[in-house]
Coordinates of C-alpha atoms in Angstrom, one line a residue:
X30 CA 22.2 -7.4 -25.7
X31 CA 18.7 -8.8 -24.5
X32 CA 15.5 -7.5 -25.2
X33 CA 13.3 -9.3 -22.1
X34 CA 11.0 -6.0 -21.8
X35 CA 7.1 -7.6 -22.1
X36 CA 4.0 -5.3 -20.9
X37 CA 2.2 -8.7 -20.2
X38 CA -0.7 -7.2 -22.4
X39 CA -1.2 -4.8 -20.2
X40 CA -2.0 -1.2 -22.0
X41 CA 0.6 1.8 -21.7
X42 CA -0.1 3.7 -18.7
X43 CA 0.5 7.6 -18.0
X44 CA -0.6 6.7 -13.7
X45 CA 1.7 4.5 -13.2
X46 CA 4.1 5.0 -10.5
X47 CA 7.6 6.4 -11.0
X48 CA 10.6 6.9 -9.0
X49 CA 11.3 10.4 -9.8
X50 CA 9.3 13.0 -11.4
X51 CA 9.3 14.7 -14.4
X52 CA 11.6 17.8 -13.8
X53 CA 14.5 15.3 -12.0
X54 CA 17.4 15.4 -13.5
X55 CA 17.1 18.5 -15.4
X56 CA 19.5 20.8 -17.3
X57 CA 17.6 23.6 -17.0
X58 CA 13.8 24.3 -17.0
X59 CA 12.5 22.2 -19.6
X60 CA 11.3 18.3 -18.2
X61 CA 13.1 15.1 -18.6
X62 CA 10.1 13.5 -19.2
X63 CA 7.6 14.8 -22.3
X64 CA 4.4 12.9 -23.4
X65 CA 3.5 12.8 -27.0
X66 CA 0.0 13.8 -25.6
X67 CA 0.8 16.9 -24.0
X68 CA -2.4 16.3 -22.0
X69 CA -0.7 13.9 -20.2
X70 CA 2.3 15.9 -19.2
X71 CA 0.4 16.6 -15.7
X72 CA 0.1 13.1 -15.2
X73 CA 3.3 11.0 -15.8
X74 CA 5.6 11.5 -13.5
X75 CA 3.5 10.2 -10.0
X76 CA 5.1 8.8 -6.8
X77 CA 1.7 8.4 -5.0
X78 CA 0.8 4.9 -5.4
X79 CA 0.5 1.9 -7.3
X80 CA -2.0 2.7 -10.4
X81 CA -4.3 -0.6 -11.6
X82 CA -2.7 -0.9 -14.2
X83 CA 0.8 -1.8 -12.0
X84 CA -1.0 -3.3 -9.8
X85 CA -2.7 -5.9 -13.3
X86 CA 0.6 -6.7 -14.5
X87 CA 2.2 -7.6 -10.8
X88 CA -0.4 -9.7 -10.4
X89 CA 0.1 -11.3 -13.9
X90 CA 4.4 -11.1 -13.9
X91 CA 4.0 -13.1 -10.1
X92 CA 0.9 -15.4 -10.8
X93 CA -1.2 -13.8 -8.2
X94 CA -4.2 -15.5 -7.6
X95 CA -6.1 -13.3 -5.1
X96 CA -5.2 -10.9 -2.7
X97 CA -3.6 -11.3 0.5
X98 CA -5.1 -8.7 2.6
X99 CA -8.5 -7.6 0.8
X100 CA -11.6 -9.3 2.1
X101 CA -14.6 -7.0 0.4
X102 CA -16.3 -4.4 -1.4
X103 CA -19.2 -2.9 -1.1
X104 CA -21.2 -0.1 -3.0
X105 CA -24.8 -1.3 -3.0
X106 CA -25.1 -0.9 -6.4
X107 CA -25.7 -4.3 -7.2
X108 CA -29.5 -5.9 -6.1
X109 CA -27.9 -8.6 -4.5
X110 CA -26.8 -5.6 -2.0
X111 CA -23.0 -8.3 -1.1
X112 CA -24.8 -10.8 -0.6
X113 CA -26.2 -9.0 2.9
X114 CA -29.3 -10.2 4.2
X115 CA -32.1 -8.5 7.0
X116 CA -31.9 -10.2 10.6
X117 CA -35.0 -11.7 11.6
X118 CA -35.1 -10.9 15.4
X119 CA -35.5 -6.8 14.4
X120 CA -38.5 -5.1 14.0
X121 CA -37.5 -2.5 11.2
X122 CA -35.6 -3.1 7.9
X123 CA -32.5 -1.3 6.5
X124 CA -33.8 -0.3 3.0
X125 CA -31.6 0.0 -0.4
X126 CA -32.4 3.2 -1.7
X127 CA -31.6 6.3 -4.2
X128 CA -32.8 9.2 -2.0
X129 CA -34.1 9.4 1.3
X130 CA -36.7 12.3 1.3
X131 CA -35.1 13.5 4.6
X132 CA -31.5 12.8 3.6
X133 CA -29.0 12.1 2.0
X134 CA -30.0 13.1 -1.4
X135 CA -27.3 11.4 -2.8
X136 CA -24.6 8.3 -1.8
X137 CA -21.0 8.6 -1.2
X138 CA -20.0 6.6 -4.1
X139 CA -21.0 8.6 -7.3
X140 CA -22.5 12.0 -5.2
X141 CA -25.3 12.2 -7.6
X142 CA -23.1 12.7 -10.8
X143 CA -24.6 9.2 -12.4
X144 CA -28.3 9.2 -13.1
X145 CA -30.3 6.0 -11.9
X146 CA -27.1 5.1 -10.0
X147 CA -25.9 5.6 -6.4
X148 CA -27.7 3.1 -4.2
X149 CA -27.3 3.3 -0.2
X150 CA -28.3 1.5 2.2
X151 CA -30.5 3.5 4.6
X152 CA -33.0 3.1 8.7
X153 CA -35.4 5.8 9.3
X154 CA -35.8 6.6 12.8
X155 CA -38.4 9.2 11.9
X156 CA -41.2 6.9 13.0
X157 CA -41.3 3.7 15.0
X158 CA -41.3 3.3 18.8
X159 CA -37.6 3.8 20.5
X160 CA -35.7 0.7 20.9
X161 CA -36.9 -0.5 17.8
X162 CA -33.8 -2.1 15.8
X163 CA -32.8 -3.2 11.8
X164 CA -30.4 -5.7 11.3
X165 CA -27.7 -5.9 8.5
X166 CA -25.4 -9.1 8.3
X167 CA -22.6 -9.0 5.9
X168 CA -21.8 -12.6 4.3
X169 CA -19.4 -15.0 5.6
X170 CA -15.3 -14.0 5.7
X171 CA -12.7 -16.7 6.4
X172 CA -9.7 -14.4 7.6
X173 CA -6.5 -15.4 7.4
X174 CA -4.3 -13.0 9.9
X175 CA -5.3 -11.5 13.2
X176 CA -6.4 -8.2 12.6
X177 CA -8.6 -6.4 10.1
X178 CA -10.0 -3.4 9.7
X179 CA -13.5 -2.3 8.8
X180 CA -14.0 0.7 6.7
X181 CA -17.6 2.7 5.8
X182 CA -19.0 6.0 5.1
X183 CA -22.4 6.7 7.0
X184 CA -25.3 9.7 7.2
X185 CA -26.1 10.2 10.0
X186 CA -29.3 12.9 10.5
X187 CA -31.6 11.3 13.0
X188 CA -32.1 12.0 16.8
X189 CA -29.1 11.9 19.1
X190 CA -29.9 9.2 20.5
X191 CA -30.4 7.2 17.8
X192 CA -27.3 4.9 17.2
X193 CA -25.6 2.5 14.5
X194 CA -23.9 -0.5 16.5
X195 CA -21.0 -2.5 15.2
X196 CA -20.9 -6.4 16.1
X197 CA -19.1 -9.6 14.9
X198 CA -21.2 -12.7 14.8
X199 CA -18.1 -15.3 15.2
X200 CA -18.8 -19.3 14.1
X201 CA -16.6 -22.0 16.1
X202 CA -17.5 -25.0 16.6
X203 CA -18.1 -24.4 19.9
X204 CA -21.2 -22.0 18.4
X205 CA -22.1 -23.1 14.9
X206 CA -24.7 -20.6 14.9
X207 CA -22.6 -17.8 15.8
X208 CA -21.4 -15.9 19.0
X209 CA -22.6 -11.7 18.5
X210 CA -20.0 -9.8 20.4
X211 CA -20.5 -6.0 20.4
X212 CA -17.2 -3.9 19.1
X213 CA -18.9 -0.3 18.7
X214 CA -21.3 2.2 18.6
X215 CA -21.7 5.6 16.6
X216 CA -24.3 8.2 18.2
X217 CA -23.7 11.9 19.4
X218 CA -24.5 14.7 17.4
X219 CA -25.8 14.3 14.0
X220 CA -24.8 16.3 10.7
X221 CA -26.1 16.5 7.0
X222 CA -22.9 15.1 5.1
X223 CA -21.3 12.1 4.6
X224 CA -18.4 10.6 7.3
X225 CA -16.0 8.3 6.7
X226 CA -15.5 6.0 9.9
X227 CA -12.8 2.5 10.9
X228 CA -13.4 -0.3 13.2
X229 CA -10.3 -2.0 14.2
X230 CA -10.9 -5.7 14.5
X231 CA -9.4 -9.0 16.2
X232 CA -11.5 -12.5 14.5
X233 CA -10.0 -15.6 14.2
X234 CA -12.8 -17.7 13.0
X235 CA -15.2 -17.3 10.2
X236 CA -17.5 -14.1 11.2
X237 CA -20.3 -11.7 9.4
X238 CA -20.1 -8.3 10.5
X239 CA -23.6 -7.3 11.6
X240 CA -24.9 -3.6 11.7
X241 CA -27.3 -2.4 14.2
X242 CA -29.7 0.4 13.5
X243 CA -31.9 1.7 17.3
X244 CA -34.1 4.4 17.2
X245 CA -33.7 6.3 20.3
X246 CA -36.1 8.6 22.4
X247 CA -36.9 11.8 20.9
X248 CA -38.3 13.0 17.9
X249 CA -36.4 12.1 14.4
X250 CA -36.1 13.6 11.0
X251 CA -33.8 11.2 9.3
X252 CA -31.8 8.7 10.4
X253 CA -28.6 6.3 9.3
X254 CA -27.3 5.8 6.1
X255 CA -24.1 3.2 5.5
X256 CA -22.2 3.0 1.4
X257 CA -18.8 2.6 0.4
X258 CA -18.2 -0.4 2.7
X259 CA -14.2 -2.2 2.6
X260 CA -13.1 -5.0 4.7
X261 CA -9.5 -5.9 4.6
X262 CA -7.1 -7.5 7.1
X263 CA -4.6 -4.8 8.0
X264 CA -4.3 -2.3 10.9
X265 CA -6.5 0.7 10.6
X266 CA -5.4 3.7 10.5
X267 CA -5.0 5.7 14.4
X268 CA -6.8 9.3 13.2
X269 CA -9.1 10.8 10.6
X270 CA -8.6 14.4 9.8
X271 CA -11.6 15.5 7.9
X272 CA -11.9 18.7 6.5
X273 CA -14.8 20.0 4.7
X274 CA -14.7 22.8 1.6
X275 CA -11.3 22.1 1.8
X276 CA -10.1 24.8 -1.1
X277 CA -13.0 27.0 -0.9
X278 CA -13.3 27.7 3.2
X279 CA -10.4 25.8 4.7
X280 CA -7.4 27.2 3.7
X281 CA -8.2 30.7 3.3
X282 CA -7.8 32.4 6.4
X283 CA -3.6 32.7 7.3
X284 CA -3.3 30.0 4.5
X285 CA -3.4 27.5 7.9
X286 CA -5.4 24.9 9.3
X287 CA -4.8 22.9 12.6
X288 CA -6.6 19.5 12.9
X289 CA -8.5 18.4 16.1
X290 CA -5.9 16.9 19.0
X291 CA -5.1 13.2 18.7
X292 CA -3.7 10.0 20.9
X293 CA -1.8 7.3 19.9
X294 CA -2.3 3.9 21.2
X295 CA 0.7 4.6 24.1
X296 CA -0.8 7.9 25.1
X297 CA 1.2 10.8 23.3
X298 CA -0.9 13.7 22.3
X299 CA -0.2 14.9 18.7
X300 CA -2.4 17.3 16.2
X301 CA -1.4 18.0 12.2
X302 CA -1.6 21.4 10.6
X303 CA -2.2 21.8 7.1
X304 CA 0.2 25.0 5.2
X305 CA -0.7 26.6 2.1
X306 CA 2.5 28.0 1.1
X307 CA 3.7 30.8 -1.5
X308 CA 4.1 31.2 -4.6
X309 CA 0.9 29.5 -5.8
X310 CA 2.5 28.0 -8.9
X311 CA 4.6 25.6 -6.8
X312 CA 3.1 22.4 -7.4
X313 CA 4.8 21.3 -4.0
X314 CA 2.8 24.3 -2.1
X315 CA 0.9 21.7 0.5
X316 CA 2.7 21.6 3.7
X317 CA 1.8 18.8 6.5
X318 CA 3.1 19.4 9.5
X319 CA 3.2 16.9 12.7
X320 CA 3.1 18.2 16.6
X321 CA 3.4 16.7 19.3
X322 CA 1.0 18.9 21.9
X323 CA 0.7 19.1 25.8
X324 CA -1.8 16.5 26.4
X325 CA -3.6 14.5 29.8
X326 CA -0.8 11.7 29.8
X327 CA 2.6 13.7 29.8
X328 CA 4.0 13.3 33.2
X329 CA 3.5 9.8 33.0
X330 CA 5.4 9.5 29.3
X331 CA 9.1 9.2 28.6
X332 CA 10.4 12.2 27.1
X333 CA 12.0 12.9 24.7
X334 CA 9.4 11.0 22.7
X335 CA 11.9 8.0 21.1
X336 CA 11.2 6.2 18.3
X337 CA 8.0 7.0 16.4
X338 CA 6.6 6.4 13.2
X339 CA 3.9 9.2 12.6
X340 CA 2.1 8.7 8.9
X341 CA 0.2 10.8 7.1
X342 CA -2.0 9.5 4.3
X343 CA -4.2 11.9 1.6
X344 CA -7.1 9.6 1.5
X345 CA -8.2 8.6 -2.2
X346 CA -11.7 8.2 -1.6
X347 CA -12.0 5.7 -4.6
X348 CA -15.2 3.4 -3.1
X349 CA -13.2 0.5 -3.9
X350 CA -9.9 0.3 -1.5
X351 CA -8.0 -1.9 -4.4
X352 CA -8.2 0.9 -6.9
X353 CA -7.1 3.3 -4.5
X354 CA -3.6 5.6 -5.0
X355 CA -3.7 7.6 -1.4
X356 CA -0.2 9.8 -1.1
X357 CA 1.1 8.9 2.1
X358 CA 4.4 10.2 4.1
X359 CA 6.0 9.6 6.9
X360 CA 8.3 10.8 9.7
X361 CA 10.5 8.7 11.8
X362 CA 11.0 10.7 15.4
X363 CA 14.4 10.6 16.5
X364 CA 14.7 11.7 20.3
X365 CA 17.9 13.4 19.4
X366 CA 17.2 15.9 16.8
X367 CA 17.4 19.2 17.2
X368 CA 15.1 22.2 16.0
X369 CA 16.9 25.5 14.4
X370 CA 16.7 27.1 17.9
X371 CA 18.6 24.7 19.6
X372 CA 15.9 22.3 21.6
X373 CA 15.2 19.0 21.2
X374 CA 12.4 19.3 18.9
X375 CA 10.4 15.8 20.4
X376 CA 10.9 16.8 23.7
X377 CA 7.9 17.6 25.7
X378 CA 5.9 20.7 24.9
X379 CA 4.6 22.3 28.0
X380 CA 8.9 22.3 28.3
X381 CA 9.5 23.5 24.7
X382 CA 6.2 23.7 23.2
X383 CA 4.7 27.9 22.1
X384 CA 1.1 28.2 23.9
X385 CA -1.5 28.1 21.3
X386 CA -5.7 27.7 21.5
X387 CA -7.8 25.6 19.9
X388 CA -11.1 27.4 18.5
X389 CA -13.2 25.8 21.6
X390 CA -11.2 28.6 23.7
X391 CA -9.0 25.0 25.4
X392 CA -5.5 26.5 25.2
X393 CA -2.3 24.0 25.3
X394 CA 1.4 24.0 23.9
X395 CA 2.5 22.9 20.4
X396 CA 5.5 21.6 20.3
X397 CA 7.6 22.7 16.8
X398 CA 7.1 19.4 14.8
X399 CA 8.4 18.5 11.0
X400 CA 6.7 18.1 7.9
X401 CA 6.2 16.9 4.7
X402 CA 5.6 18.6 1.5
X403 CA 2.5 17.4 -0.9
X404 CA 1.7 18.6 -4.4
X405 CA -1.4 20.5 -4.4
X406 CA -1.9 19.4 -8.0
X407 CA -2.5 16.0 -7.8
X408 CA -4.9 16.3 -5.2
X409 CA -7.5 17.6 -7.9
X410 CA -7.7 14.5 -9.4
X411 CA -9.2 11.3 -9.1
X412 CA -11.5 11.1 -5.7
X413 CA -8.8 12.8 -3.1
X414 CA -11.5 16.0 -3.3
X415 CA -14.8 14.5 -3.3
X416 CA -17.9 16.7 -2.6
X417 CA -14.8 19.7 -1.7
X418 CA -14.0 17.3 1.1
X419 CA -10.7 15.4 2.4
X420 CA -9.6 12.9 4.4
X421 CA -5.9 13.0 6.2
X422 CA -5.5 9.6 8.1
X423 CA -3.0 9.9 10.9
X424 CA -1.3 6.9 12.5
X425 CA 1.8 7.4 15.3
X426 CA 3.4 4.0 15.9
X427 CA 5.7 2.7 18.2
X428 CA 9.4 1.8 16.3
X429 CA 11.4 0.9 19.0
X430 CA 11.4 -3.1 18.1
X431 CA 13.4 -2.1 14.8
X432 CA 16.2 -1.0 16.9
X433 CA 16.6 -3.7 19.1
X434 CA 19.8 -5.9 18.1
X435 CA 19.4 -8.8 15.9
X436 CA 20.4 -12.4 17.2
X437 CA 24.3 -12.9 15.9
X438 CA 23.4 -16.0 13.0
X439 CA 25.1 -19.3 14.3
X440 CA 28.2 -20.5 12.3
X441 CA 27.6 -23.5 10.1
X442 CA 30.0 -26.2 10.8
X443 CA 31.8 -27.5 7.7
X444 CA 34.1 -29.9 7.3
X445 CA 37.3 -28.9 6.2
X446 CA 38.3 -30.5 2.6
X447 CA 41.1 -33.3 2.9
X448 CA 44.1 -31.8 1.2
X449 CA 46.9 -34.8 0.3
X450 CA 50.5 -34.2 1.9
X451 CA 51.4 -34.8 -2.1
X452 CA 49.1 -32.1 -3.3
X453 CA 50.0 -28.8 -1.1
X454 CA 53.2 -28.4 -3.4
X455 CA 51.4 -29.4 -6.6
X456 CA 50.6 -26.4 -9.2
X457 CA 47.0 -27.2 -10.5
X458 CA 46.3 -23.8 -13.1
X459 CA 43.0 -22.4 -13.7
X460 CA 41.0 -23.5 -10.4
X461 CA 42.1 -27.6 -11.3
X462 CA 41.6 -29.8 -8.8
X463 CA 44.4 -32.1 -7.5
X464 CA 44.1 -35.9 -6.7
X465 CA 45.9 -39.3 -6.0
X466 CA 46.2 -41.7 -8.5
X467 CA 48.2 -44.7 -7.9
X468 CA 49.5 -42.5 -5.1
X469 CA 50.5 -39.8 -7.9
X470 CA 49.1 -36.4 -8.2
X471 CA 47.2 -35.3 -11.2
X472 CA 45.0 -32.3 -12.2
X473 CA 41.9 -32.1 -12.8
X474 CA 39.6 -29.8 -14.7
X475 CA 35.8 -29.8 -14.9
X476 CA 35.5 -29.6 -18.7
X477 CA 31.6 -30.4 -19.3
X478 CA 29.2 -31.4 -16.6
X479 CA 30.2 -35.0 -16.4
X480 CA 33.6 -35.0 -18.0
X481 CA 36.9 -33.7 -16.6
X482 CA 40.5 -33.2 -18.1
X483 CA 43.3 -34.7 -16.6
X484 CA 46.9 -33.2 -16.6
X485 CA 48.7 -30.2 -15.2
X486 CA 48.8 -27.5 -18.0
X487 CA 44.6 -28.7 -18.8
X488 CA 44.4 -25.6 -20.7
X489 CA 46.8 -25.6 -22.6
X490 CA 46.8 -28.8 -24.0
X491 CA 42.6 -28.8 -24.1
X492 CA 43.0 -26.2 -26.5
X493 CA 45.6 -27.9 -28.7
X494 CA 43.8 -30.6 -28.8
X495 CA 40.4 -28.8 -29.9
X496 CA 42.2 -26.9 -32.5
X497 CA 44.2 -29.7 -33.8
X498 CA 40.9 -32.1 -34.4
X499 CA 39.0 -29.0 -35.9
X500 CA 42.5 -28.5 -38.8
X501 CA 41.9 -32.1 -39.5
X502 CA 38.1 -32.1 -39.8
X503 CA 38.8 -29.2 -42.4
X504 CA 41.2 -30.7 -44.0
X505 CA 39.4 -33.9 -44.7
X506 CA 36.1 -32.2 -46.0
X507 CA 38.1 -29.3 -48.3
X508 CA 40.5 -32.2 -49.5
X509 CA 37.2 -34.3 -50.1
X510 CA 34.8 -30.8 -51.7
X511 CA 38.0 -30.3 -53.8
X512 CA 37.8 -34.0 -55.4
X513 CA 33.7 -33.6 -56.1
X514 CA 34.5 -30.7 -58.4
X515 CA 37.2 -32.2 -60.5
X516 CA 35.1 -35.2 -61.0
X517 CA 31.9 -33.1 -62.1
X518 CA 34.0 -30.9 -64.0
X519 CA 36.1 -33.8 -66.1
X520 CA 32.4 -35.3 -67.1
X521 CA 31.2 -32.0 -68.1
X522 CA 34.0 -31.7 -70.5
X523 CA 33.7 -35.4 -71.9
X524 CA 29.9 -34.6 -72.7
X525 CA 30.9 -31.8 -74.5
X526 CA 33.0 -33.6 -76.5
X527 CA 31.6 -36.0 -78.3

C-alpha cells in the first residue's frame, strides 16, 4: 500500500471545499464529520467554492505560474493608487481619500472597521463649472482572450446629471498613443450607499481603462467615488440583484422578496424571488427561485423557452475576486418539463404564467419557475453580508450548442499485421509471438525490454530454467560456507592444543 498523500506545505484547512457535507452519510443524527475544535464544526463541510488555501496548493501540485483569467486588483490602499495616474487634458483631479465630508464616510473595502485604513478614490462635483472633467487611467493590460469584464463599486451622491464615463484607450500600432473609445456611462438618480457595477468588454490589444468624472448642470453636494476595482478576462455576469438590510428589512414581510425584472442577451424576460422558509433551524432555509415573466419581446420568442442555462451566484464581496468563495447554482431549462399542475413550466407566461404586480403598480405574469436551495448559514460569514447588504448575480445563457451532434471521429487506417500461412495453426501460450525461422515457426516471448525467449512452452521452461540456476547458485555458496567453518574450526582446535 502507498502512502503519496503530501499537503505541499500548505496548512490544514477547515474552508476547504468538500464534496459532501457533514451530516451525508449518516446513521442517525449525529455528523459524519467532527472537528477536534468544535468551533470549527460550522465550517468544514463547504461546497461553495474553492478556499485559498485549495486554490495555494493547485497552484503548487500543477506548477502554476500566474493566472489565466485575472488581470487586476485594486483597493487604493496602497500610495501608488495601481499604478493609476491623473490625465492631463482634465481640469479637475480624482483625489485618494479616507472620508469625503459630503460622503461616503467610509470605502467599500473595510466599511470603516480598520482605523487609518480604507482609502477611495473620490471627484467632487460640488464646486467647479459643468463640463468640467477628471481623468483616471488604469496601467497597461496585455489581454490574452477576447472578452473581459470590468468590475467596481462606486458612490454616487452628486447632481443627476453628473456622470462617471467608462472608456478603453487601445494601443496598435496603427495608434501608439492610444485610440479612447467610449463603452459606458453611469448617471440617473443618485443614492448614499455603495453599488457594485460590470462592464463587459471586447480588447484585443494592450489597453488602460480610463474613468471619466463630468460635473453636470445643477447644484451638487457630493459626487463620485470608485474602490474595490477587479479586472479579469471572463464574461460578466447578465444581472445584479442587490438588496439592502437584507436580514433586518428584506425578508420580513411574507418571508418573500421578488427582484427587479431582467433580460437576457436573446430577449427573454426573467425575475428571481428570494424564500425564507420554515422551520428557522434548517440551515437549507434560503430558497432562490427563477421566473420567466411576460415581458416586451414574447411574441417574437420561441416558446417553450429551450435550452437555457440560468445561474445564480451569492456574491462574496471579498475586494479581491481571487480570494473570493461566491455559492453559485444553476438550472438548465428543459422545454419539456412539466410543473405539478400539468403545464409546461417554460412555456410562456401570459399563457401559463399567475398575474402578479410589481411595487411600481406595472402588473405582468410570473410564470411558476424552479429553484435552488442555499444555506442561510454560511451566508453570515466572510463578506457575502457586508454593510447588511447582498449581491445575487443573475446570468441566463443560451445552451443549445451543447446539444448539437458531435462530428462522428474519422477511422484511423491501420495496416493489418502479416500473419504467416505457417503460423495460423501454431499454439504460441501466454500472448507469444509467432515467427519464421529458416521457414520454421517459433515462439516468441518478450522476457525483458530487449531480450525475448524462444520456444513454444516459454513459460514453462523460463521458469525451470530460473529455478534450476538459482538450486545451483545455492548449492555452490552453502557447499562453499560449509567448507569455511570446518577449516576455522579444525585451527581453533589445533591452537588449543598445544
Amino acid at each position: 500500500m502507498h502512502n503519496d498523500t503530501d499537503s505541499l506545505n500548505v496548512p490544514y484547512d477547515y474552508t476547504s471545499l468538500m464534496h459532501y457535507k457533514t451530516t451525508d452519510f449518516r446513521n442517525g443524527t449525529e455528523p459524519t464529520i467532527v472537528t477536534k475544535d468544535p468551533a470549527f464544526n460550522d465550517v468544514i463541510g463547504q461546497g461553495m467554492n474553492f478556499s485559498d488555501y485549495d486554490l495555494e496548493k493547485l497552484n503548487r501540485l500543477y506548477k502554476c505560474s500566474s493566472s489565466i483569467t485575472f488581470m487586476d486588483t485594486c483597493t487604493f490602499e496602497v500610495n501608488n493608487i495601481c499604478g493609476m495616474i491623473q490625465g492631463t487634458g482634465d481640469n479637475g483631479d480624482w483625489n485618494c481619500v479616507l472620508h469625503s465630508a459630503a460622503g461616503p464616510s467610509n470605502d467599500h473595502t473595510h466599511l470603516g472597521t480598520c482605523t487609518d485604513s480604507g482609502y477611495y478614490m473620490h471627484f467632487s462635483t460640488s464646486t467647479g463649472n459643468a463640463g468640467e472633467k477628471a481623468v483616471l487611467e488604469s496601467r497597461l493590460f496585455y489581454p490574452k482572450g477576447g472578452d473581459q469584464c470590468l468590475e467596481f463599486f462606486y458612490y454616487y451622491n452628486g447632481n443627476e446629471n453628473d456622470a462617471l464615463n467608462i472608456w478603453i484607450r487601445e494601443y496598435t500600432e496603427a495608434s501608439p498613443n492610444g485610440t479612447l473609445t467610449f463603452i459606458t456611462s453611469i448617471k440617473g438618480n443618485p443614492s448614499e450607499y455603495w453599488q457594485l457595477h460590470h462592464v463587459s468588454l471586447n480588447v484585443k490589444n494592450k489597453f488602460r481603462v480610463v474613468f471619466e468624472g463630468v460635473k453636470g448642470n445643477g447644484p451638487s453636494n457630493g459626487g463620485f467615488a470608485i474602490d474595490d476595482i477587479n479586472l479579469s478576462e471572463a464574461v460578466c455576469p447578465h444581472s445584479i440583484w442587490h438588496i439592502r438590510n437584507f436580514m433586518n428589512e428584506s425578508l420580513k414581510e411574507n418571508g418573500k422578496l421578488f427582484s427587479p425584472p431582467f433580460y437576457s442577451q436573446d430577449g427573454y424576460a426573467y425575475l428571481v424571488q428570494a424564500i425564507l422558509n420554515d422551520p428557522a433551524d434548517n440551515p437549507y432555509n434560503l430558497r432562490i427561485n427563477f421566473h420567466l415573466i411576460s415581458g416586451a419581446n414574447d411574441d417574437t420568442l420561441q416558446w417553450p423557452c429551450s435550452l437555457k442555462q440560468a445561474t445564480m451566484e451569492f456574491m462574496d464581496q471579498n475586494p479581491d475576486i481571487r480570494k473570493r468563495m461566491s455559492n453559485q447554482r444553476s438550472i438548465t431549462i428543459d422545454p419539456t418539463q412539466v410543473s405539478s399542475n400539468g403545464v409546461l413550466l417554460w412555456d410562456k407566461p401570459a399563457n401559463i404564467g399567475n398575474p402578479t404586480t410589481f411595487p411600481n403598480g406595472t402588473q405582468f405574469f410570473l410564470g411558476p419557475g424552479s429553484g435552488q436551495y442555499f444555506r442561510l448559514d454560511k451566508h453570515h460569514s466572510r463578506d457575502f453580508l457586508k454593510g447588511g447588504d447582498v449581491y445575487i448575480l443573475v446570468s441566463l445563457k443560451d445552451i443549445s450548442h451543447l446539444n448539437a451532434s458531435q462530428p462522428t471521429p474519422i477511422p484511423t487506417n491501420t495496416q493489418p499485421t502479416e500473419v504467416h500461412k505457417e503460423c495460423e495453426d501454431y499454439g504460441c501460450k501466454n500472448d507469444g509471438i509467432c515467427v519464421l525461422e529458416n521457414r520454421t515457426p517459433v515462439c516468441r516471448c518478450k522476457v525483458t525490454k530487449d531480450w525475448w525467449y524462444v520456444g513454444e512452452r516459454r513459460k514453462e521452461m523460463t521458469i525451470f530454467a530460473v529455478m534450476l540456476i538459482i538450486t545451483l547458485t545455492s548449492v555452490f555458496c552453502l557447499k562453499k560456507k560449509h567448507k569455511k567453518q570446518l577449516a576455522s574450526t579444525g585451527k581453533a582446535e589445533t591452537t588449543e592444543n598445544v
